Short mmCIF file of C-alpha atoms and ligand atoms in Angstrom, two decimals:
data_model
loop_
_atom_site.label_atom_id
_atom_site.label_comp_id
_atom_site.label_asym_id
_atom_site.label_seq_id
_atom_site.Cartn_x
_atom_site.Cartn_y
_atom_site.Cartn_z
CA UNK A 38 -15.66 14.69 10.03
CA UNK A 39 -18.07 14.63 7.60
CA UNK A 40 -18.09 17.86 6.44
CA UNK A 41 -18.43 17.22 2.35
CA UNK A 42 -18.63 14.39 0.47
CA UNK A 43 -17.91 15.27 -2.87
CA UNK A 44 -17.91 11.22 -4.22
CA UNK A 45 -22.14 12.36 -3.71
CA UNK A 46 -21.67 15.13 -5.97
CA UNK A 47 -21.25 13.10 -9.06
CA UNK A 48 -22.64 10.02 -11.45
CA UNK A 49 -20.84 7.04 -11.58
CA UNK A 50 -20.72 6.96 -15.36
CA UNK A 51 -18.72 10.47 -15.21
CA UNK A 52 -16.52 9.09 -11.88
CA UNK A 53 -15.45 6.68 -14.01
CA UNK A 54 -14.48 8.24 -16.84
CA UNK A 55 -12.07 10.51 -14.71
CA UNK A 56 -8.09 9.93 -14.89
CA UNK A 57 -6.66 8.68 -11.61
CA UNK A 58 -5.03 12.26 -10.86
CA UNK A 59 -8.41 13.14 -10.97
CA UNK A 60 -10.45 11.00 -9.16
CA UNK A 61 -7.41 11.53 -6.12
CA UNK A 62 -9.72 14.48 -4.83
CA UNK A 63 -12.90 12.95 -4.54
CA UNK A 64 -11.37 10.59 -1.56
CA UNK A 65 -10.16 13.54 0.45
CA UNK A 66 -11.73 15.65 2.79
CA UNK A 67 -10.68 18.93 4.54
CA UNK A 68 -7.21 17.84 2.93
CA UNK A 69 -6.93 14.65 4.50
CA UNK A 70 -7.73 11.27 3.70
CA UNK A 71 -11.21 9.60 3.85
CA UNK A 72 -11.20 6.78 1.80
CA UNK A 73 -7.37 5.00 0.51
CA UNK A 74 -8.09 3.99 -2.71
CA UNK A 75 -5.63 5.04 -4.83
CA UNK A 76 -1.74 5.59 -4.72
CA UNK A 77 -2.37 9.02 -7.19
CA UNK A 78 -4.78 10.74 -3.98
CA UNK A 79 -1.66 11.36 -2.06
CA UNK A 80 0.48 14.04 -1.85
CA UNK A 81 4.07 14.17 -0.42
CA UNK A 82 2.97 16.27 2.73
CA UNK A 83 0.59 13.93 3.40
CA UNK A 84 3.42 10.95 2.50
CA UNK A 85 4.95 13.05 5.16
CA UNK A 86 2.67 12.90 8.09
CA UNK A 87 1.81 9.68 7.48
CA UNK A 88 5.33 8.85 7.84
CA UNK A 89 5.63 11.30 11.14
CA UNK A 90 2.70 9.83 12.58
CA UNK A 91 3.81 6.13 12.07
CA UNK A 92 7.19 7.26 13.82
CA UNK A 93 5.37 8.60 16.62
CA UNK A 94 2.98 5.53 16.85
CA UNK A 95 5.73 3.81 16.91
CA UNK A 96 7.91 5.35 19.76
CA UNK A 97 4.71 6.03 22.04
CA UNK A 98 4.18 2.07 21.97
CA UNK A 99 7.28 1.24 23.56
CA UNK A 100 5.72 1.59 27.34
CA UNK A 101 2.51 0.14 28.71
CA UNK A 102 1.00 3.84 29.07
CA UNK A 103 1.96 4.21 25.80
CA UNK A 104 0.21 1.37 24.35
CA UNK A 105 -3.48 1.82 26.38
CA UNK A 106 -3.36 5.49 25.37
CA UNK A 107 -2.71 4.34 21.88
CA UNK A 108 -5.65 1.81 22.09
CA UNK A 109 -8.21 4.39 23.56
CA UNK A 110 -7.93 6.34 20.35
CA UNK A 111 -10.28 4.67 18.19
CA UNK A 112 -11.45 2.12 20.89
CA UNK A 113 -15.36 3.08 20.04
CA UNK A 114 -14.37 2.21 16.44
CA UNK A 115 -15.37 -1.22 14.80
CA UNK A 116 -13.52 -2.21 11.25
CA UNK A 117 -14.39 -5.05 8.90
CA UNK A 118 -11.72 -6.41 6.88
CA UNK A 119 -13.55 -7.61 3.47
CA UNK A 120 -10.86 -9.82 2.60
CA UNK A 121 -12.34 -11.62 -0.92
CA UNK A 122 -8.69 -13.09 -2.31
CA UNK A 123 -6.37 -14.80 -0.32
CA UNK A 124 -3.90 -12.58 2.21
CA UNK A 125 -2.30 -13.30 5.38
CA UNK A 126 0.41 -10.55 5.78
CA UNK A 127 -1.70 -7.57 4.60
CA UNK A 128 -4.67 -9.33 6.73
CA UNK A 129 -2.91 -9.37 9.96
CA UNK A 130 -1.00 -6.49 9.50
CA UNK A 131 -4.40 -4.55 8.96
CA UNK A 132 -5.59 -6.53 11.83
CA UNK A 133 -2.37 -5.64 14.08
CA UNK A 134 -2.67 -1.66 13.20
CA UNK A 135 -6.59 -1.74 14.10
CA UNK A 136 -5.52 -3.88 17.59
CA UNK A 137 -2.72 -0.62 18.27
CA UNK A 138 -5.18 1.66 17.80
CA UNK A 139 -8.03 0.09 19.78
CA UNK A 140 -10.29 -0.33 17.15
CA UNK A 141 -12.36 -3.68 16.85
CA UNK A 142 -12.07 -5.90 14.03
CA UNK A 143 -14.24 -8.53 12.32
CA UNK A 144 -13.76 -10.36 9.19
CA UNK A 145 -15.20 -11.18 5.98
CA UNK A 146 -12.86 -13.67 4.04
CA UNK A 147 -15.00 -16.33 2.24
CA UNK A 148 -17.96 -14.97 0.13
CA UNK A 149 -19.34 -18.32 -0.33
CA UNK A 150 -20.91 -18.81 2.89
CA UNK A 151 -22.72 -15.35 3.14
CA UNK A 152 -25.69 -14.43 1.03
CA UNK A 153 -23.73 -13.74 -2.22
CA UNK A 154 -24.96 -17.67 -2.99
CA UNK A 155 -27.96 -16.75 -2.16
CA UNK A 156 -27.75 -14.49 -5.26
CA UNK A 157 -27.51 -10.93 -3.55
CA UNK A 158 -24.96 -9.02 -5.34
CA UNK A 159 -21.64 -7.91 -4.02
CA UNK A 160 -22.71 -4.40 -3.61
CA UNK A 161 -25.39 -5.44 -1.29
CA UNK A 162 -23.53 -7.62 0.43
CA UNK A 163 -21.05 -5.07 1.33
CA UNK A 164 -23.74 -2.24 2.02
CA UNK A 165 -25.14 -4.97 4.01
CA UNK A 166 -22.34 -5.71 6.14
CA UNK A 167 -20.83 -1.57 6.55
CA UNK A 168 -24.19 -1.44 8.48
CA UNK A 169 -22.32 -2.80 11.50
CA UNK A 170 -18.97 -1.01 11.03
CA UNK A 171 -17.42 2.16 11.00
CA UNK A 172 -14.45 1.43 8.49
CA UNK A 173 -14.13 -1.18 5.68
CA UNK A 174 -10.78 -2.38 5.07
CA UNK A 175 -10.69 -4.54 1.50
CA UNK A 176 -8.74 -6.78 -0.41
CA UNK A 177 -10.86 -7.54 -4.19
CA UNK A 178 -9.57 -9.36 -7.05
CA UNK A 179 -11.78 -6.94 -8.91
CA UNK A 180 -9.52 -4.20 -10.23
CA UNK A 181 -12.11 -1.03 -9.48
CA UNK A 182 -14.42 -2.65 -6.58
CA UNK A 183 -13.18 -0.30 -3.89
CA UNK A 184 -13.99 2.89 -5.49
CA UNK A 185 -17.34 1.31 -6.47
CA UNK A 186 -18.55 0.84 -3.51
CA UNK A 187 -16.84 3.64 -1.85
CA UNK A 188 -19.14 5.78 -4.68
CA UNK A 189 -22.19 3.86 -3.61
CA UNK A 190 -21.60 3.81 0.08
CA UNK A 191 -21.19 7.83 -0.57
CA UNK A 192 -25.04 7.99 -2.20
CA UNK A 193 -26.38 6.19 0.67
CA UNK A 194 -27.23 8.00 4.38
CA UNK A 195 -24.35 5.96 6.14
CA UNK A 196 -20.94 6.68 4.27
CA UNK A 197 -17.78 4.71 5.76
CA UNK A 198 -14.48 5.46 4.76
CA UNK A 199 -13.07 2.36 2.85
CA UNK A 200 -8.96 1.52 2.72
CA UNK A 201 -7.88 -0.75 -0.32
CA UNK A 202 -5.80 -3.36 1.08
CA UNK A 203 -5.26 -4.61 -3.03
CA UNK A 204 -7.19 -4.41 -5.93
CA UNK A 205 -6.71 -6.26 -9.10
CA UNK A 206 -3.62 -5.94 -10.64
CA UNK A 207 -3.65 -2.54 -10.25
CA UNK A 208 -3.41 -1.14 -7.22
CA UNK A 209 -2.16 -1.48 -3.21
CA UNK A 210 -2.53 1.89 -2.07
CA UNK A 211 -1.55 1.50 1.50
CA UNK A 212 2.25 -0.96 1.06
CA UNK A 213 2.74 1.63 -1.35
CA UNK A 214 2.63 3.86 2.01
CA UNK A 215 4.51 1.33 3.77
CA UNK A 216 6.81 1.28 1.07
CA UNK A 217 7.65 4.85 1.31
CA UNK A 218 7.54 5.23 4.91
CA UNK A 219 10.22 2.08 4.60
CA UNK A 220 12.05 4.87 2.30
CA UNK A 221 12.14 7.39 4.53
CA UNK A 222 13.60 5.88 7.43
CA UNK A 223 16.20 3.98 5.35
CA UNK A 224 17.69 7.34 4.13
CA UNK A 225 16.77 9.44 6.83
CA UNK A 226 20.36 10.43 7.23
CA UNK A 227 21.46 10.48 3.87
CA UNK A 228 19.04 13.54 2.49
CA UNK A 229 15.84 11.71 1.96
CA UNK A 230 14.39 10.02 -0.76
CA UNK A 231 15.28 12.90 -3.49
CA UNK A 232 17.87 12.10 -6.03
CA UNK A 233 17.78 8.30 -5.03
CA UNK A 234 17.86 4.98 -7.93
CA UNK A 235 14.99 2.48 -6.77
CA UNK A 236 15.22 -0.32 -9.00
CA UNK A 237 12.02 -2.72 -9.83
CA UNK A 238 12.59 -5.69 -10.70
CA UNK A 239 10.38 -9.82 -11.10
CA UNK A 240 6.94 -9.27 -12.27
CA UNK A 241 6.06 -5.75 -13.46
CA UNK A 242 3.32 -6.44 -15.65
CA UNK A 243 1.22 -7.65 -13.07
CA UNK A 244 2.60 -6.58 -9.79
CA UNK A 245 0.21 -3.90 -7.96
CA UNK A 246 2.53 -2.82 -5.49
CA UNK A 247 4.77 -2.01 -8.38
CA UNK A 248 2.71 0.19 -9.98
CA UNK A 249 1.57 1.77 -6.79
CA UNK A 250 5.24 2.53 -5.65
CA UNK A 251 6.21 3.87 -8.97
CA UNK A 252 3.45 6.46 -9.18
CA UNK A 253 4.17 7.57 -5.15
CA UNK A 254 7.90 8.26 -6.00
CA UNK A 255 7.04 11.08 -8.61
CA UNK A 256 6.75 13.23 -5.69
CA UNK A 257 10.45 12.81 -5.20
CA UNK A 258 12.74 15.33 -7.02
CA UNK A 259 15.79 13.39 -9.28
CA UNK A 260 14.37 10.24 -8.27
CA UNK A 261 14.97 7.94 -11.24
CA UNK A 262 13.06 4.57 -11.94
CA UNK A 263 14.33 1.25 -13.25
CA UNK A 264 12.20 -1.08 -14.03
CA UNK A 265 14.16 -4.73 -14.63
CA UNK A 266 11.72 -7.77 -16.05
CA UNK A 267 11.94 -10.32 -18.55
CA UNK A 268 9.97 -8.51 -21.90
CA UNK A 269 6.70 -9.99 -21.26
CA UNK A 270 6.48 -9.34 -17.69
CA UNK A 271 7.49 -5.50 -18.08
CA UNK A 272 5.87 -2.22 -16.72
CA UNK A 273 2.63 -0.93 -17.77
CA UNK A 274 2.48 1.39 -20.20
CA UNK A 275 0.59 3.67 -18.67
CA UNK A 276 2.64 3.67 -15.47
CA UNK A 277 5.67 4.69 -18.63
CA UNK A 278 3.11 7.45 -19.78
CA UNK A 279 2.28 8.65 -16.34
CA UNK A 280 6.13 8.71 -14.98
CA UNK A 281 7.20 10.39 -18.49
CA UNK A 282 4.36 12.75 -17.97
CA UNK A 283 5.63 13.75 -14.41
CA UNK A 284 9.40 14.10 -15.98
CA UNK A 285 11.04 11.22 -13.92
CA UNK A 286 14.08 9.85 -15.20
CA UNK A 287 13.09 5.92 -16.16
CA UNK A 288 15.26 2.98 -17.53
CA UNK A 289 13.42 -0.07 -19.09
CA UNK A 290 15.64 -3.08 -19.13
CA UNK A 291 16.61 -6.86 -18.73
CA UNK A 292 19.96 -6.28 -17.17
CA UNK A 293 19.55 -7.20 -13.21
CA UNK A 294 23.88 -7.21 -13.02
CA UNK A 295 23.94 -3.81 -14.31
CA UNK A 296 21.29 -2.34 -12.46
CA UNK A 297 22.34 -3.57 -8.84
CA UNK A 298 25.51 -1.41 -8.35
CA UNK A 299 23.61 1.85 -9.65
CA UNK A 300 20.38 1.78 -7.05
CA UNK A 301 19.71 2.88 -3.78
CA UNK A 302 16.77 0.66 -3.65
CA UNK A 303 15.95 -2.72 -5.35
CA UNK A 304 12.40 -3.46 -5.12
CA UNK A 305 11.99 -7.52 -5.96
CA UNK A 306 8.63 -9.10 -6.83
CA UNK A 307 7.79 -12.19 -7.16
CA UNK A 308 6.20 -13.89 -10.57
CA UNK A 309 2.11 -13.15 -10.30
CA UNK A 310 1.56 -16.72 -11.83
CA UNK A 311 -2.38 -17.04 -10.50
CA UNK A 312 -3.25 -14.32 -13.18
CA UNK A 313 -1.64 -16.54 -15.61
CA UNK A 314 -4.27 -17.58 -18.24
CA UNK A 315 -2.35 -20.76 -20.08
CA UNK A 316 0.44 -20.44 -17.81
CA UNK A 317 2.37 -18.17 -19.65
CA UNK A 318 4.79 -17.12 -17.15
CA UNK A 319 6.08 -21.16 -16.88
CA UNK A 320 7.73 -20.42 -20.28
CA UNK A 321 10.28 -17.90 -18.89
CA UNK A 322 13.22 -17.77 -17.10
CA UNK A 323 13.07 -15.65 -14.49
CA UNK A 324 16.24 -16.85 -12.51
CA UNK A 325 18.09 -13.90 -14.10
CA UNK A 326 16.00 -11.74 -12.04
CA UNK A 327 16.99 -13.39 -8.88
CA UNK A 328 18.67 -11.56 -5.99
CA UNK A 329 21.27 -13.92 -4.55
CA UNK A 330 24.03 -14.22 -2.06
CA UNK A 331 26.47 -14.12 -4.85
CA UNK A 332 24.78 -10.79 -5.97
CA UNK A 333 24.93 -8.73 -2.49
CA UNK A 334 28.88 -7.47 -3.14
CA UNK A 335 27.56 -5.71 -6.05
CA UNK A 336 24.91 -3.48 -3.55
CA UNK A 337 25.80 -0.71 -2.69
CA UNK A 338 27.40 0.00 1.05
CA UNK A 339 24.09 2.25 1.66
CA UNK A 340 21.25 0.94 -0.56
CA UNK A 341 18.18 -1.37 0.64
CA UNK A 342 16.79 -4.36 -0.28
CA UNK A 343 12.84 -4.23 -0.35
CA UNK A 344 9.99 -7.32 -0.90
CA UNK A 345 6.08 -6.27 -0.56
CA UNK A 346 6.49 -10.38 0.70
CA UNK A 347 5.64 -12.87 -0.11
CA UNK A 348 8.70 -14.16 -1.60
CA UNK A 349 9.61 -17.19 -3.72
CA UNK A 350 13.01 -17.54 -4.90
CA UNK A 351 13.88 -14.08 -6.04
CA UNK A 352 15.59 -13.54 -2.86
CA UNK A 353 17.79 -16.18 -1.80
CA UNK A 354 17.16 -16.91 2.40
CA UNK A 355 21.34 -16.02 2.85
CA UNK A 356 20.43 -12.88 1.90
CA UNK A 357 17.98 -12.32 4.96
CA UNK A 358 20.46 -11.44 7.85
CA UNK A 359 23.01 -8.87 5.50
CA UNK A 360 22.10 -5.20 7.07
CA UNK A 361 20.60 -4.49 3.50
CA UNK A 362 18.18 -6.59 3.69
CA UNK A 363 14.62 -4.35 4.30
CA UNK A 364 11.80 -6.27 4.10
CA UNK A 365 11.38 -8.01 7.51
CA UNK A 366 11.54 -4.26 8.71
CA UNK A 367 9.41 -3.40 6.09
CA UNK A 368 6.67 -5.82 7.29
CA UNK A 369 6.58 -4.20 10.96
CA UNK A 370 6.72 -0.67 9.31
CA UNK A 371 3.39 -1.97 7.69
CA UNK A 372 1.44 -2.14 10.71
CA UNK A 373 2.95 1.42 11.77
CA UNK A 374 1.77 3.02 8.74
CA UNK A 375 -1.65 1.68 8.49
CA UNK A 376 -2.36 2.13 12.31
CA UNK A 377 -0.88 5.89 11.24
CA UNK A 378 -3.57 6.06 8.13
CA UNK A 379 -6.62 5.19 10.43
CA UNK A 380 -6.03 7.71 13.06
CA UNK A 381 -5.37 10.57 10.41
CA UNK A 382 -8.59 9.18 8.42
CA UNK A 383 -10.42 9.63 11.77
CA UNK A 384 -8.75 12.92 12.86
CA UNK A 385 -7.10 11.35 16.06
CA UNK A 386 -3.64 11.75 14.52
CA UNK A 387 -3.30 15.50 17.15
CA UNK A 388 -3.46 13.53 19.71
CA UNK A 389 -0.65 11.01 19.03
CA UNK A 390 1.25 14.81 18.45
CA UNK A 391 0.35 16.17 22.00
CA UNK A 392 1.19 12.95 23.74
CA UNK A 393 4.55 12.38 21.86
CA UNK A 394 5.50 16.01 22.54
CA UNK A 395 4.93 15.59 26.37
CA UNK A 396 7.20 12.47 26.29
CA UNK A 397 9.98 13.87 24.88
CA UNK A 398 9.33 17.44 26.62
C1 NCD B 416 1.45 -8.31 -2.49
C2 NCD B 416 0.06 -8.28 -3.10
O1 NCD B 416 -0.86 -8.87 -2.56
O2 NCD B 416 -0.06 -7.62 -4.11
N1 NCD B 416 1.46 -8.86 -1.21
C3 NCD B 416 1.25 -8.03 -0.14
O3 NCD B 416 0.21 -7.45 0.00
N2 NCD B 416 2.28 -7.85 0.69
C4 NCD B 416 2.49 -8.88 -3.34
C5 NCD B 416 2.32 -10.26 -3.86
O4 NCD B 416 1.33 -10.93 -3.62
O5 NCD B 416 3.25 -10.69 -4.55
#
C-alpha cells in the first residue's frame, strides 16, 4: 500500500502555503485515502463507498460469523488514539470502529505524564509513540497538528496513516463522514442528498463540524446551505468564499422560525464557550436558536434533526423520541463509518464486498 507518498515530495514551507483543495491530494494514494485530514480530500465517489462500505459493515455484523470475520480484517493492526483535548464520544466511537474491525487500540490522552514535561516536543513525542503503531487516530486543539505530523511522519522511513478525529476550530474530517453517511440513509428513498435544504444553526463561528459538513455538501447538486447564528457566532468567511466559489445556493441569517419549515436537515450546535477569550459568548442570547418541542410541528413530515453531540440546551430532551430526531442514530452511524474509513485506508474494504455478496447471494 505504499506505493507513493507524495506528502515526501515536498517542503513544508510550500505544503503549507497550499489551499485546502490543494493539499486534498497529497493524503491520497492510488485514489483512496491514506491519511483523513481534511473534509476538502474527499470526493463524492469516495463519500460513496465510504457510505456502501459502512452499510455493509453494518449488515455483516448482525451474526456471530459476521462479527469474527469482521474482526480478522485488521486483527494484525495496532492504532493509537492521540487524544490531547477532552472527547468521550469521538474517543469511543474511534475505539468501537477499531474493536469491529479487529484492530488493537491504545491510548494517549494526557500529555502531562509522558515526556512532553520532560521538554521533548510534540513532534517527537508523537514520532516517538507511531513507533509502536500502525495507525494514529488524533484529536489536537492545535488547528494544523495533524497534517504536521502526517508531513513529518511522511519524511521519516516509517510513515503511518493518521485520521483527524478534530482539530482546532477548524476541522472534523471524519463526523463530517458520519454526517453524510447519516444523509444518505435518511433520504435514501427520497432521491438522495441532491436538491435537499440542510440548515446550520448554534455556533458557526467556531464549530468544526460545521465547517467540515458545509464544505462535504458542495458535492451535492441544488443543495442549498443555511447557516442560522446570532451575528457574532456566524459562518466563516472563508467557508462563504469557498461555498460561493463552488456555486451553492447559501442563506446567512438570524431567523431559526423561518428556516425550520424550509429544510430537509437542521444541523444544531452547541455554543463553543471554552474558546471563549473574556467570555464573550455569555453576552448573547442564544435561546432563539433553540430547537424545542414547541418547534417540531414546524419540521417538515420528511426532514431530520442532526447534533455532532454533545448537546446543551439547543435541543430540548422531548424532542429525543419524535421519528425526526437523528442524532442518537447518528452516533451509531459514527462507529460504522469510521470502522468503514480504516478498512478502505488499509485496502481490506474488497473483502467486506465478497463476503456481503455471498450473504445475500
Ligand atoms: C464535536 C467536536 O468535538 O467538535 N463533538 C464531536 O466530536 N462529536 C462537537 C462539539 O464539541 O460541540
Amino acid at each position: 500500500m505504499y506505493r507513493d507518498n507524495p506528502l515526501s515530495k515536498i517542503a513544508w514551507e510550500d505544503f503549507q502555503k497550499l489551499e485546502l483543495a490543494e493539499k486534498g491530494p497529497y493524503f491520497m494514494r492510488g485514489g483512496r485515502p491514506y491519511h483523513a485530514l481534511i473534509a476538502q480530500q474527499f470526493d463524492r465517489a469516495q463519500l460513496e463507498r465510504i457510505g456502501d462500505v459502512a452499510t455493509k459493515i453494518r449488515k455483516i455484523g448482525k451474526t456471530k460469523g459476521g462479527i469474527n470475520f469482521l474482526q480478522d480484517l485488521l486483527s494484525e493492526k495496532r492504532a493509537m488514539l492521540y487524544f490531547s483535548q477532552p472527547s468521550s464520544r469521538t474517543f469511543l466511537s474511534f475505539y468501537a470502529a477499531c474493536q469491529i474491525v479487529g484492530m488493537k487500540a491504545a491510548e494517549v490522552r494526557d500529555t502531562s505524564t509522558s515526556s512532553e514535561v520532560k521538554g521533548e516536543s510534540p513532534e517527537d513525542s508523537v514520532r516517538t509513540f507511531s513507533s509502536y503503531f500502525d495507525m494514529i487516530i488524533m484529536r489536537h486543539p492545535v488547528g494544523g497538528f495533524a497534517e504536521r505530523i502526517a508531513w513529518l511522519l511522511s519524511n521519516t522511513d516509517r510513515p503511518v496513516p493518521l485520521l483527524n478525529a478534530g482539530s482546532g476550530k477548524d476541522q472534523h474530517p471524519t463526523q463530517a463522514l458520519l454526517d453524510i453517511y447519516t444523509l444518505q440513509r435518511s433520504f435514501e428513498d427520497l432521491g438522495g442528498i441532491d436538491g435537499k435544504k440542510i440548515a446550520f444553526v448554534g455556533d458557526l463561528a467556531r464549530g468544526r463540524t460545521v465547517r467540515s459538513l458545509a464544505s462535504l455538501l458542495t458535492l451535492y447538486k441544488d443543495v442549498k446551505q443555511y447557516f442560522v447564528a446570532p451575528d457574532s457566532l456566524q459562518i466563516g468567511e472563508d467557508i462563504v468564499a469557498q461555498l460561493q466559489e463552488s456555486k451553492v445556493e447559501l442563506e446567512v441569517c438570524d431567523d431559526c422560525e423561518k428556516v425550520i419549515p424550509e429544510v430537509d436537515a437542521i444541523y444544531m450546535t452547541r455554543i463553543q464557550d471554552e474558546w471563549d477569550t473574556a467570555q464573550e459568548s455569555r453576552a448573547v442570547d442564544t435561546t432563539p436558536f433553540h430547537f424545542t418541542a414547541e418547534r417540531l410541528p414546524l419540521l417538515k413530515e420528511r426532514a431530520i434533526i442532526m447534533h455532532p453531540l454533545p448537546r446543551r440546551k439547543e435541543i430540548a430532551v422531548e424532542v429525543d423520541s419524535d421519528p425526526r430526531a437523528m442524532y442518537w442514530r447518528q452516533v451509531r452511524n459514527g462507529m460504522w463509518a469510521r470502522a468503514a474509513l480504516m478498512l478502505i485506508v488499509f485496502e481490506r474494504d474488497g473483502e467486506v464486498d465478497r463476503y456481503y455478496a455471498d450473504l445475500t447471494s
